[in-house]
PDB file of N, CA and C in Angstrom:
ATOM      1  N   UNK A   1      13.061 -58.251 -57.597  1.00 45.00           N
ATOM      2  CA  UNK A   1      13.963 -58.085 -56.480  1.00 45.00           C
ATOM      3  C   UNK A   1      13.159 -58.148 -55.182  1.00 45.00           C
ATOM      4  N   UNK A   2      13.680 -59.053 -54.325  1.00 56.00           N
ATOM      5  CA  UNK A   2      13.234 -58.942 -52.793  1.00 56.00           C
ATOM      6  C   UNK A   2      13.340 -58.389 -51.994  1.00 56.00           C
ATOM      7  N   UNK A   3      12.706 -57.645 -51.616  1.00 70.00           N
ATOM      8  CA  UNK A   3      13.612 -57.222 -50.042  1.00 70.00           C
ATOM      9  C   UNK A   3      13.207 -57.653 -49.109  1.00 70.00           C
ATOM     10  N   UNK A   4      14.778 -57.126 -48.104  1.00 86.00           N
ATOM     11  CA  UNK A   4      14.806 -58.356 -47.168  1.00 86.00           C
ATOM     12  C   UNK A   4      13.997 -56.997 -45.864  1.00 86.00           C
ATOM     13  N   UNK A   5      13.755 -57.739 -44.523  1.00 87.00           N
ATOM     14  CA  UNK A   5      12.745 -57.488 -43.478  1.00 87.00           C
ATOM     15  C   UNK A   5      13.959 -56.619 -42.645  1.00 87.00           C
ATOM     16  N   UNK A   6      14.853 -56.503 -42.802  1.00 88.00           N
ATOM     17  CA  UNK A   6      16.109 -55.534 -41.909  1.00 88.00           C
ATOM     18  C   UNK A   6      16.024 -53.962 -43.082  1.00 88.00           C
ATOM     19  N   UNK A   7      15.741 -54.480 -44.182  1.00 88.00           N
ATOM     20  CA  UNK A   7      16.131 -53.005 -45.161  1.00 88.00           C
ATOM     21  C   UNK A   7      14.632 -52.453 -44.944  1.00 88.00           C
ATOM     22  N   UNK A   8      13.678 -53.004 -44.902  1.00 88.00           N
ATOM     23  CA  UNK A   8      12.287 -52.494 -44.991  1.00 88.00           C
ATOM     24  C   UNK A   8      12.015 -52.032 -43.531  1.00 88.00           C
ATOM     25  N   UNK A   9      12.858 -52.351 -42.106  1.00 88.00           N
ATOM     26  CA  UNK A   9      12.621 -51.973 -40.724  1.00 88.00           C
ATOM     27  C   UNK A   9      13.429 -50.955 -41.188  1.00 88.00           C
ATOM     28  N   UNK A  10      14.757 -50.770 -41.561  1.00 88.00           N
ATOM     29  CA  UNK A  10      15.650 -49.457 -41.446  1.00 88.00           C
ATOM     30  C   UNK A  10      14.968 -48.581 -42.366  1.00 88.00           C
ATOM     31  N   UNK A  11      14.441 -48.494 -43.628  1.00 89.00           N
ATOM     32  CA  UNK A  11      13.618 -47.491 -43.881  1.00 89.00           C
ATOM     33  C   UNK A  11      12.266 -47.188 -43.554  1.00 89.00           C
ATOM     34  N   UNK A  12      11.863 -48.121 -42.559  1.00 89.00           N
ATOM     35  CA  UNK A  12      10.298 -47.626 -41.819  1.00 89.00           C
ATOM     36  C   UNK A  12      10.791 -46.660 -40.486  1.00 89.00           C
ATOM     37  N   UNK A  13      11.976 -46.593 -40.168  1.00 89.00           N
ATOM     38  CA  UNK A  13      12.733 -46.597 -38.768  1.00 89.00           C
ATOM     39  C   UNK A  13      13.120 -45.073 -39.365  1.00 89.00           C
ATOM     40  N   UNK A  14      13.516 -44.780 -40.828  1.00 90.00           N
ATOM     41  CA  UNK A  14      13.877 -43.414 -41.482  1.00 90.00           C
ATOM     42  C   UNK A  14      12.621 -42.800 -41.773  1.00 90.00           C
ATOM     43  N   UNK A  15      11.955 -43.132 -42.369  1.00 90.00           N
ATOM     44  CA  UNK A  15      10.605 -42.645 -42.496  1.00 90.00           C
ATOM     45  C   UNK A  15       9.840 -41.924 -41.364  1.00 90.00           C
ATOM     46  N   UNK A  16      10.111 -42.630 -40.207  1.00 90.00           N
ATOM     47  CA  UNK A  16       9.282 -42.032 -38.997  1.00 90.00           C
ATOM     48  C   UNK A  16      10.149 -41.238 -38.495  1.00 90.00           C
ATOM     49  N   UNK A  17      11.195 -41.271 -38.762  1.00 91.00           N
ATOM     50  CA  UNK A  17      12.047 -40.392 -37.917  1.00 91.00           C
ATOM     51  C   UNK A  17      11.629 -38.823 -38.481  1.00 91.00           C
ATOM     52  N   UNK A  18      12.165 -39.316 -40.057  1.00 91.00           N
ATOM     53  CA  UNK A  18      12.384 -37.852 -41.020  1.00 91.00           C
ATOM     54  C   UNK A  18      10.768 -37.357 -40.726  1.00 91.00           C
ATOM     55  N   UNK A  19       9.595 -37.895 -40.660  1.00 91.00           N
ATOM     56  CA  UNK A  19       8.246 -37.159 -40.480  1.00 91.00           C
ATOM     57  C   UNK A  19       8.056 -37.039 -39.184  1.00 91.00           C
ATOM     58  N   UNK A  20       8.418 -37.265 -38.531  1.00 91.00           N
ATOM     59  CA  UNK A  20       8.069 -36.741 -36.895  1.00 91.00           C
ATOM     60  C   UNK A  20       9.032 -35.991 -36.537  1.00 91.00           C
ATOM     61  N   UNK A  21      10.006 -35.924 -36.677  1.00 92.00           N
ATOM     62  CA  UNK A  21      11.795 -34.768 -36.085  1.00 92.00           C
ATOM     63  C   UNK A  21      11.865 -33.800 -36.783  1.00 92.00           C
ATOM     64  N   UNK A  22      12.317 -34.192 -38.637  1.00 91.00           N
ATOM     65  CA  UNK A  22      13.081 -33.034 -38.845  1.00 91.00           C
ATOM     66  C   UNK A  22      12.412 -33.434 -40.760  1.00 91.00           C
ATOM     67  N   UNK A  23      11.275 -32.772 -41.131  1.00 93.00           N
ATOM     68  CA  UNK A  23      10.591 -33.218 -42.494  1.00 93.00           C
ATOM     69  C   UNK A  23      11.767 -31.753 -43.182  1.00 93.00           C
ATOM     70  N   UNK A  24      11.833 -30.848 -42.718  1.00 93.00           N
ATOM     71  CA  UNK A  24      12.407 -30.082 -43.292  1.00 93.00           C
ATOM     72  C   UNK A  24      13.746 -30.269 -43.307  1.00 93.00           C
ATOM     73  N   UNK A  25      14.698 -31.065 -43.062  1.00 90.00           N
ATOM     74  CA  UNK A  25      15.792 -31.492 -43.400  1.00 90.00           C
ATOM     75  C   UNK A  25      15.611 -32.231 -44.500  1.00 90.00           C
ATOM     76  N   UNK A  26      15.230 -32.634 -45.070  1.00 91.00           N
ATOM     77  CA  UNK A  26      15.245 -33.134 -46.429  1.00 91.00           C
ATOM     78  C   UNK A  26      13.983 -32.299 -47.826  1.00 91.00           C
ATOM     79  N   UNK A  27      13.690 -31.214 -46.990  1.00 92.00           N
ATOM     80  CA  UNK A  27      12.994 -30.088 -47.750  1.00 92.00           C
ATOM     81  C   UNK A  27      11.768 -30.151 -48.245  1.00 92.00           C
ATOM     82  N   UNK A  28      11.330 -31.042 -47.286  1.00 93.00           N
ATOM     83  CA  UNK A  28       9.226 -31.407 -47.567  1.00 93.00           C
ATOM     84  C   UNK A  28       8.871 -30.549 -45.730  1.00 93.00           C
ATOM     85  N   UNK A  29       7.059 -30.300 -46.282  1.00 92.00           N
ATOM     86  CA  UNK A  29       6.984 -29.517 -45.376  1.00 92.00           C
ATOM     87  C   UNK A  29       5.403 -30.785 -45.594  1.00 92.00           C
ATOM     88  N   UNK A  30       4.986 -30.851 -43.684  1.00 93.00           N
ATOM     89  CA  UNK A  30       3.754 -31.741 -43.431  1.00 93.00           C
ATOM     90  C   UNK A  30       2.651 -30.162 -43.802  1.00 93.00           C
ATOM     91  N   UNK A  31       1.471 -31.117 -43.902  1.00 92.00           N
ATOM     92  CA  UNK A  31       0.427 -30.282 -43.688  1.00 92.00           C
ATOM     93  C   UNK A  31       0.146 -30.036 -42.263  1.00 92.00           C
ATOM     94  N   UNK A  32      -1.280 -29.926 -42.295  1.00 91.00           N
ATOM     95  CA  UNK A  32      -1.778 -29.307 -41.190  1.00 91.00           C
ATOM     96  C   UNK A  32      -2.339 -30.419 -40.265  1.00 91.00           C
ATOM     97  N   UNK A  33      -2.086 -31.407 -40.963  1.00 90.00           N
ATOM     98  CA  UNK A  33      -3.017 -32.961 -40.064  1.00 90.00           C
ATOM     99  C   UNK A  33      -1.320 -34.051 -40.011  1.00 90.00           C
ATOM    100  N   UNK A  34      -0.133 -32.900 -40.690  1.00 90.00           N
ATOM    101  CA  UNK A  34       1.307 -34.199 -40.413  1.00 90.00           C
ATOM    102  C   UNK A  34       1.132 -35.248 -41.936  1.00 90.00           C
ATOM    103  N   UNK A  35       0.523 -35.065 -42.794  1.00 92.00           N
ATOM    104  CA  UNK A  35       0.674 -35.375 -44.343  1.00 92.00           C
ATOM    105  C   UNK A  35       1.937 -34.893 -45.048  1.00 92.00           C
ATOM    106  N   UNK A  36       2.559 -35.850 -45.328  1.00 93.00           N
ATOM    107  CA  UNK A  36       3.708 -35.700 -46.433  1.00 93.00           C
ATOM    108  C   UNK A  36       3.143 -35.968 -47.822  1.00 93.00           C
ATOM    109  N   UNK A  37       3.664 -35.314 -48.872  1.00 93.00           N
ATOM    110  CA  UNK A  37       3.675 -35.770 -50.403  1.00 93.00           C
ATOM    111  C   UNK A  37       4.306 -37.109 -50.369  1.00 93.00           C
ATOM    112  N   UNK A  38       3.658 -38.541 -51.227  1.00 93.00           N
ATOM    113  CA  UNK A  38       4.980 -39.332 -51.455  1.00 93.00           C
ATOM    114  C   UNK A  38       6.106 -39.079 -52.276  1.00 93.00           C
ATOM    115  N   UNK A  39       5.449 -38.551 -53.364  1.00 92.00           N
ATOM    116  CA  UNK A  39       6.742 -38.362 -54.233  1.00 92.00           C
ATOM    117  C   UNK A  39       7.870 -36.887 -53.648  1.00 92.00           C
ATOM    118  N   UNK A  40       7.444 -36.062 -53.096  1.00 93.00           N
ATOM    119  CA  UNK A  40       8.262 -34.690 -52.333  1.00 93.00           C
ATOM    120  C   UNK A  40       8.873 -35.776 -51.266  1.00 93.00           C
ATOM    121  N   UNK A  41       8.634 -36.771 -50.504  1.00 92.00           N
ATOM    122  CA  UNK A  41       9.356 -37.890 -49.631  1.00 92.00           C
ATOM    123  C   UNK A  41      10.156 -37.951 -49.872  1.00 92.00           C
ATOM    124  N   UNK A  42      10.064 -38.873 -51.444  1.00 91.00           N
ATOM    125  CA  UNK A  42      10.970 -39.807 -51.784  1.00 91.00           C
ATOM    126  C   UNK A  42      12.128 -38.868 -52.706  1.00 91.00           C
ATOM    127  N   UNK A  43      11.780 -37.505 -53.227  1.00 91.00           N
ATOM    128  CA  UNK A  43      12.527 -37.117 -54.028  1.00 91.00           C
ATOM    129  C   UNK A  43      13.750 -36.484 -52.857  1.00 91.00           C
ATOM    130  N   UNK A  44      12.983 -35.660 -51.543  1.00 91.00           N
ATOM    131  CA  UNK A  44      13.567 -35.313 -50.877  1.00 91.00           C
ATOM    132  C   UNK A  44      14.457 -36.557 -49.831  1.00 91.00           C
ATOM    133  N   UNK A  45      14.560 -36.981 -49.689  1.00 88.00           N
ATOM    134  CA  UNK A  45      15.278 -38.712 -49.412  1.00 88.00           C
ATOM    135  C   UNK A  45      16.438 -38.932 -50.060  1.00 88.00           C
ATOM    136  N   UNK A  46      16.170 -38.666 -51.298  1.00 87.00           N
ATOM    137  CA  UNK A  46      17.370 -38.886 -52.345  1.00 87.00           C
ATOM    138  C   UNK A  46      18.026 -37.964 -52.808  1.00 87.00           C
ATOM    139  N   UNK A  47      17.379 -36.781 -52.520  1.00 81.00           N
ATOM    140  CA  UNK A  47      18.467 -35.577 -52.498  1.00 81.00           C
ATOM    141  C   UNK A  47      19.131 -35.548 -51.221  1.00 81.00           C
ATOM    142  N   UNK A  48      18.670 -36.268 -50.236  1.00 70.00           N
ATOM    143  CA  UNK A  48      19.450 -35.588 -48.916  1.00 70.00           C
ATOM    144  C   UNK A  48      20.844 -37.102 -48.524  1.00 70.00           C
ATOM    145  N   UNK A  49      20.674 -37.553 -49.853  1.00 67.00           N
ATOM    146  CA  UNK A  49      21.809 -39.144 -50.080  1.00 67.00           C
ATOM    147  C   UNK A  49      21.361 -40.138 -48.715  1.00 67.00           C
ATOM    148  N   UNK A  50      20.117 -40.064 -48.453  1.00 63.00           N
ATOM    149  CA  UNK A  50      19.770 -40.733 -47.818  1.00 63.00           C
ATOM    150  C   UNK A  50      19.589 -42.588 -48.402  1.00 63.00           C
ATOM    151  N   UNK A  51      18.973 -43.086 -47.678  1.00 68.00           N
ATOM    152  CA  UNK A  51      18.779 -44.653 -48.318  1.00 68.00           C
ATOM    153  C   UNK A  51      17.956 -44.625 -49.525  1.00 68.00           C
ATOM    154  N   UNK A  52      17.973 -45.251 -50.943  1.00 78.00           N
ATOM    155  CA  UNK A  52      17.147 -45.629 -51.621  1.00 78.00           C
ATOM    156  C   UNK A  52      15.569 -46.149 -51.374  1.00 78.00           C
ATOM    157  N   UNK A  53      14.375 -45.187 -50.987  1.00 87.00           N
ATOM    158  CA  UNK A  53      13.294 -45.430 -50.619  1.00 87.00           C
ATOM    159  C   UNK A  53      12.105 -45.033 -51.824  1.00 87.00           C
ATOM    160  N   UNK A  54      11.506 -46.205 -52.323  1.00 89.00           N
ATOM    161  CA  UNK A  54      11.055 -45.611 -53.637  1.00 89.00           C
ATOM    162  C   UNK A  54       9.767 -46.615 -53.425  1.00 89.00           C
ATOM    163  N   UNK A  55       8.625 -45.953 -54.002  1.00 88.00           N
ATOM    164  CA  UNK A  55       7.665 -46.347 -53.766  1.00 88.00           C
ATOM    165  C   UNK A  55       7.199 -47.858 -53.584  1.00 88.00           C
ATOM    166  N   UNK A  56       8.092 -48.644 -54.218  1.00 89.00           N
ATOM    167  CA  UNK A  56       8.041 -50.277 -53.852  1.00 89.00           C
ATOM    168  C   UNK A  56       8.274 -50.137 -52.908  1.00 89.00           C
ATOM    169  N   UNK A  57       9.564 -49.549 -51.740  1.00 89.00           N
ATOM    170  CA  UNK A  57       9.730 -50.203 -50.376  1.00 89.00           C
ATOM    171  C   UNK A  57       8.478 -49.403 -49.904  1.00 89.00           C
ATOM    172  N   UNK A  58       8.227 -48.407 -50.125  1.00 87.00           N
ATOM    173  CA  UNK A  58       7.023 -48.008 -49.252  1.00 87.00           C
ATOM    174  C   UNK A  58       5.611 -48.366 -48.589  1.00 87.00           C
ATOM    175  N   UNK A  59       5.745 -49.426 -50.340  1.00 86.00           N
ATOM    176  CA  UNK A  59       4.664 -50.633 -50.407  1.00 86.00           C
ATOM    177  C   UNK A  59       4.923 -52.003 -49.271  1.00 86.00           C
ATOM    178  N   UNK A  60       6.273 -52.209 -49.207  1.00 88.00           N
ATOM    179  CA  UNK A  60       6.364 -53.342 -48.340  1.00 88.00           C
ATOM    180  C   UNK A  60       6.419 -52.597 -47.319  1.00 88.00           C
ATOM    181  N   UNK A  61       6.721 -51.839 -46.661  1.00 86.00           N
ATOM    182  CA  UNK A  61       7.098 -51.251 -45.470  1.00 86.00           C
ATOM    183  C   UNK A  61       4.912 -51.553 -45.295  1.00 86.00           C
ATOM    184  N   UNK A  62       4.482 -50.650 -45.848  1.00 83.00           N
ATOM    185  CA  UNK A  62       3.009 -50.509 -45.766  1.00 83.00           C
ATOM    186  C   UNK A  62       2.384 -52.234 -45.154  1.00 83.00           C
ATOM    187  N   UNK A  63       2.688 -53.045 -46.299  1.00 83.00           N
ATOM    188  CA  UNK A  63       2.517 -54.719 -45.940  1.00 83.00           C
ATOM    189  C   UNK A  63       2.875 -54.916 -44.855  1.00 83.00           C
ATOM    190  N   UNK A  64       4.002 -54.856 -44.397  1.00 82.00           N
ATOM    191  CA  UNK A  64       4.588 -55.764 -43.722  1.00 82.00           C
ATOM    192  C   UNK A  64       5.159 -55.107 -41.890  1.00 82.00           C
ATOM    193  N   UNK A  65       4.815 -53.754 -42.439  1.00 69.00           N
ATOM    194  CA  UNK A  65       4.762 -52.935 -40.736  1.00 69.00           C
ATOM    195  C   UNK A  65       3.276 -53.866 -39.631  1.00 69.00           C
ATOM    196  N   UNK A  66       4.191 -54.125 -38.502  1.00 71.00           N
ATOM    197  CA  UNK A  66       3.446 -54.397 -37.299  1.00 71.00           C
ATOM    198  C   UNK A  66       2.983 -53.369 -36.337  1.00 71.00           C
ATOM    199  N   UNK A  67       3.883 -52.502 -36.277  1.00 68.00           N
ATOM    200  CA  UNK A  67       3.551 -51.198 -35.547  1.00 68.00           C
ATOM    201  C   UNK A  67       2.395 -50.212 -36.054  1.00 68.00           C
ATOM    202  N   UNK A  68       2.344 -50.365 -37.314  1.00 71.00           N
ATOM    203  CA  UNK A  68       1.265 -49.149 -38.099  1.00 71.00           C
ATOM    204  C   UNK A  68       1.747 -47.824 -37.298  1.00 71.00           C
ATOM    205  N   UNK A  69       2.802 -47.278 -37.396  1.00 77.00           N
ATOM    206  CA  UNK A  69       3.508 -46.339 -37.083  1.00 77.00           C
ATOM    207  C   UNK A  69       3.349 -45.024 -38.334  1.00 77.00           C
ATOM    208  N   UNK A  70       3.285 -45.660 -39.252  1.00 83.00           N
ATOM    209  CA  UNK A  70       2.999 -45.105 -40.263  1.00 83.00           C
ATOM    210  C   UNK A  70       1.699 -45.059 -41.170  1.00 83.00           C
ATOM    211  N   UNK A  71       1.376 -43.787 -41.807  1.00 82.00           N
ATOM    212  CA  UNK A  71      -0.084 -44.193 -42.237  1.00 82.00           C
ATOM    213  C   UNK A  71      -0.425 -43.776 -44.015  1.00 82.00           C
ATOM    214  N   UNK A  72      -0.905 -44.146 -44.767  1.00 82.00           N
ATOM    215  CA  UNK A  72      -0.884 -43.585 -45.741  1.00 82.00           C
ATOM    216  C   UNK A  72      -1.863 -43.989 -46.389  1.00 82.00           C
ATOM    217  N   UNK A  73      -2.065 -42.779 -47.123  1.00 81.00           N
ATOM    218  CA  UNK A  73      -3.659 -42.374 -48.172  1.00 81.00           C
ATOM    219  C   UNK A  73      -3.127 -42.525 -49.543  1.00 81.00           C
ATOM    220  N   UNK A  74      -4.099 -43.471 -50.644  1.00 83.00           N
ATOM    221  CA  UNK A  74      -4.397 -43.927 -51.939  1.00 83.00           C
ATOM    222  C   UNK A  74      -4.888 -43.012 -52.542  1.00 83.00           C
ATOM    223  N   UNK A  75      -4.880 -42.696 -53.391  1.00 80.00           N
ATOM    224  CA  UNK A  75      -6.040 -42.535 -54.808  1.00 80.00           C
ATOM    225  C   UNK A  75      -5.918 -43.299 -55.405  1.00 80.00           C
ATOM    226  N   UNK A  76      -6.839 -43.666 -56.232  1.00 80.00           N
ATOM    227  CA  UNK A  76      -7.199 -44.539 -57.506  1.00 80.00           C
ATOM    228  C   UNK A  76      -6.354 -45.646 -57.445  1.00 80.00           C
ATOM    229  N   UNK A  77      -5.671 -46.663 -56.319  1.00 76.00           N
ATOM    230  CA  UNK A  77      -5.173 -47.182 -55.492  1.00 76.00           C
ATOM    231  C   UNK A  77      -3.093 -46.648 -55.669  1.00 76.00           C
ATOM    232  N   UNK A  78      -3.445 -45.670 -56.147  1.00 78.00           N
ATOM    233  CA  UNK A  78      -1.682 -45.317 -56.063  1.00 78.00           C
ATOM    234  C   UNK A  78      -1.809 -43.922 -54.692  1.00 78.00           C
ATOM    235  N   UNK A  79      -0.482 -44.839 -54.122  1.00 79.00           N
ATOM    236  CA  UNK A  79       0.181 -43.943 -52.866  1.00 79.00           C
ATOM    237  C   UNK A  79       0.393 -42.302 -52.964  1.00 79.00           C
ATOM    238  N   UNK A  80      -0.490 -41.557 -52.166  1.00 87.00           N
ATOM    239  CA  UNK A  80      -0.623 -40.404 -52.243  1.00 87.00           C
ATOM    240  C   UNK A  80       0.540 -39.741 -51.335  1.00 87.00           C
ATOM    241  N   UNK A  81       0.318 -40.137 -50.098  1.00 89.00           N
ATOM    242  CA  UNK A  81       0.220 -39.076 -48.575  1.00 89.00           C
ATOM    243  C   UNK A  81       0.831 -39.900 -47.646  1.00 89.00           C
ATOM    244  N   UNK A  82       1.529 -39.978 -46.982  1.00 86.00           N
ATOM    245  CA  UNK A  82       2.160 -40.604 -45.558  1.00 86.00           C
ATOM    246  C   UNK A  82       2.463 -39.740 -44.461  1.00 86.00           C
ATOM    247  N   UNK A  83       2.166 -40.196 -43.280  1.00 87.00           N
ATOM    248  CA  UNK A  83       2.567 -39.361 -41.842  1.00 87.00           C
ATOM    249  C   UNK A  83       2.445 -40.905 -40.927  1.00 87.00           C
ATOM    250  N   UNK A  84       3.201 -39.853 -39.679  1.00 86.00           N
ATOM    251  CA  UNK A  84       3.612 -41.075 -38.777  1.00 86.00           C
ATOM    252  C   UNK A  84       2.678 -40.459 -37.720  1.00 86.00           C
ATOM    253  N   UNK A  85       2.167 -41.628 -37.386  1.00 83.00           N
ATOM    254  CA  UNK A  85       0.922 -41.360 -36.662  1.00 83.00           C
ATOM    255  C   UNK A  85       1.397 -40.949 -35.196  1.00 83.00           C
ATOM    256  N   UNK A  86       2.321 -41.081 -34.462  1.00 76.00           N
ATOM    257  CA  UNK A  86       2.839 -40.116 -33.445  1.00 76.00           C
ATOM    258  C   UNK A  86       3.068 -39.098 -33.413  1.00 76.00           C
ATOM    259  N   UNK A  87       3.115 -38.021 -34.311  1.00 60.00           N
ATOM    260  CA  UNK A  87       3.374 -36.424 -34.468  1.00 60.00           C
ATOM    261  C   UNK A  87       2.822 -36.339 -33.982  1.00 60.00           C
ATOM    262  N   UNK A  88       2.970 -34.768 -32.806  1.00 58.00           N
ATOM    263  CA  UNK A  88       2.581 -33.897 -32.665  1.00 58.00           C
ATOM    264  C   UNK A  88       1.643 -32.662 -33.149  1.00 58.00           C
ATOM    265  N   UNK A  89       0.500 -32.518 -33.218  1.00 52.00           N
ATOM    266  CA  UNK A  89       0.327 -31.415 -34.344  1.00 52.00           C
ATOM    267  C   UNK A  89      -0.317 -30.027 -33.392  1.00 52.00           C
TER     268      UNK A  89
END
């Protein structure tokens, strides 16, 4: 399945919102440097009937973002950690 470059802007556009405004509306809490869990993200995303955001779009969003608005840490090359690099901390 493809996705298209409007679904991958509207969930890069949710992503930064939900980690810079309001992480606790969907019941993840940042660390101390603005680090989200991916999977506490994505679980909290889909409990809050938000858009379907699951670690593939996260991957294209990652590819294919121009802004680098968003930032995120690997292990063992699987997606750990995301924050939006404009927070406040």
């Amino acid at each position: 399945m493809t996705m298209n470059s409007k679904k991958i802007n509207e969930a890069s556009k949710l992503l930064s919102y939900v980690l810079r405004h309001k992480p606790h509306s969907i019941g993840i809490e940042l660390d101390s440097d603005g680090w989200a869990d991916i999977d506490q993200l994505i679980t909290g995303l889909a409990n809050d009937d938000r858009r379907n955001i699951n670690r593939e779009m996260i991957l294209a969003i990652l590819t294919s973002s121009e802004k680098n608005a968003l930032q995120f840490l690997a292990m063992d090359n699987i997606l750990e950690r995301c924050r939006d690099t404009q927070v406040k901390m």
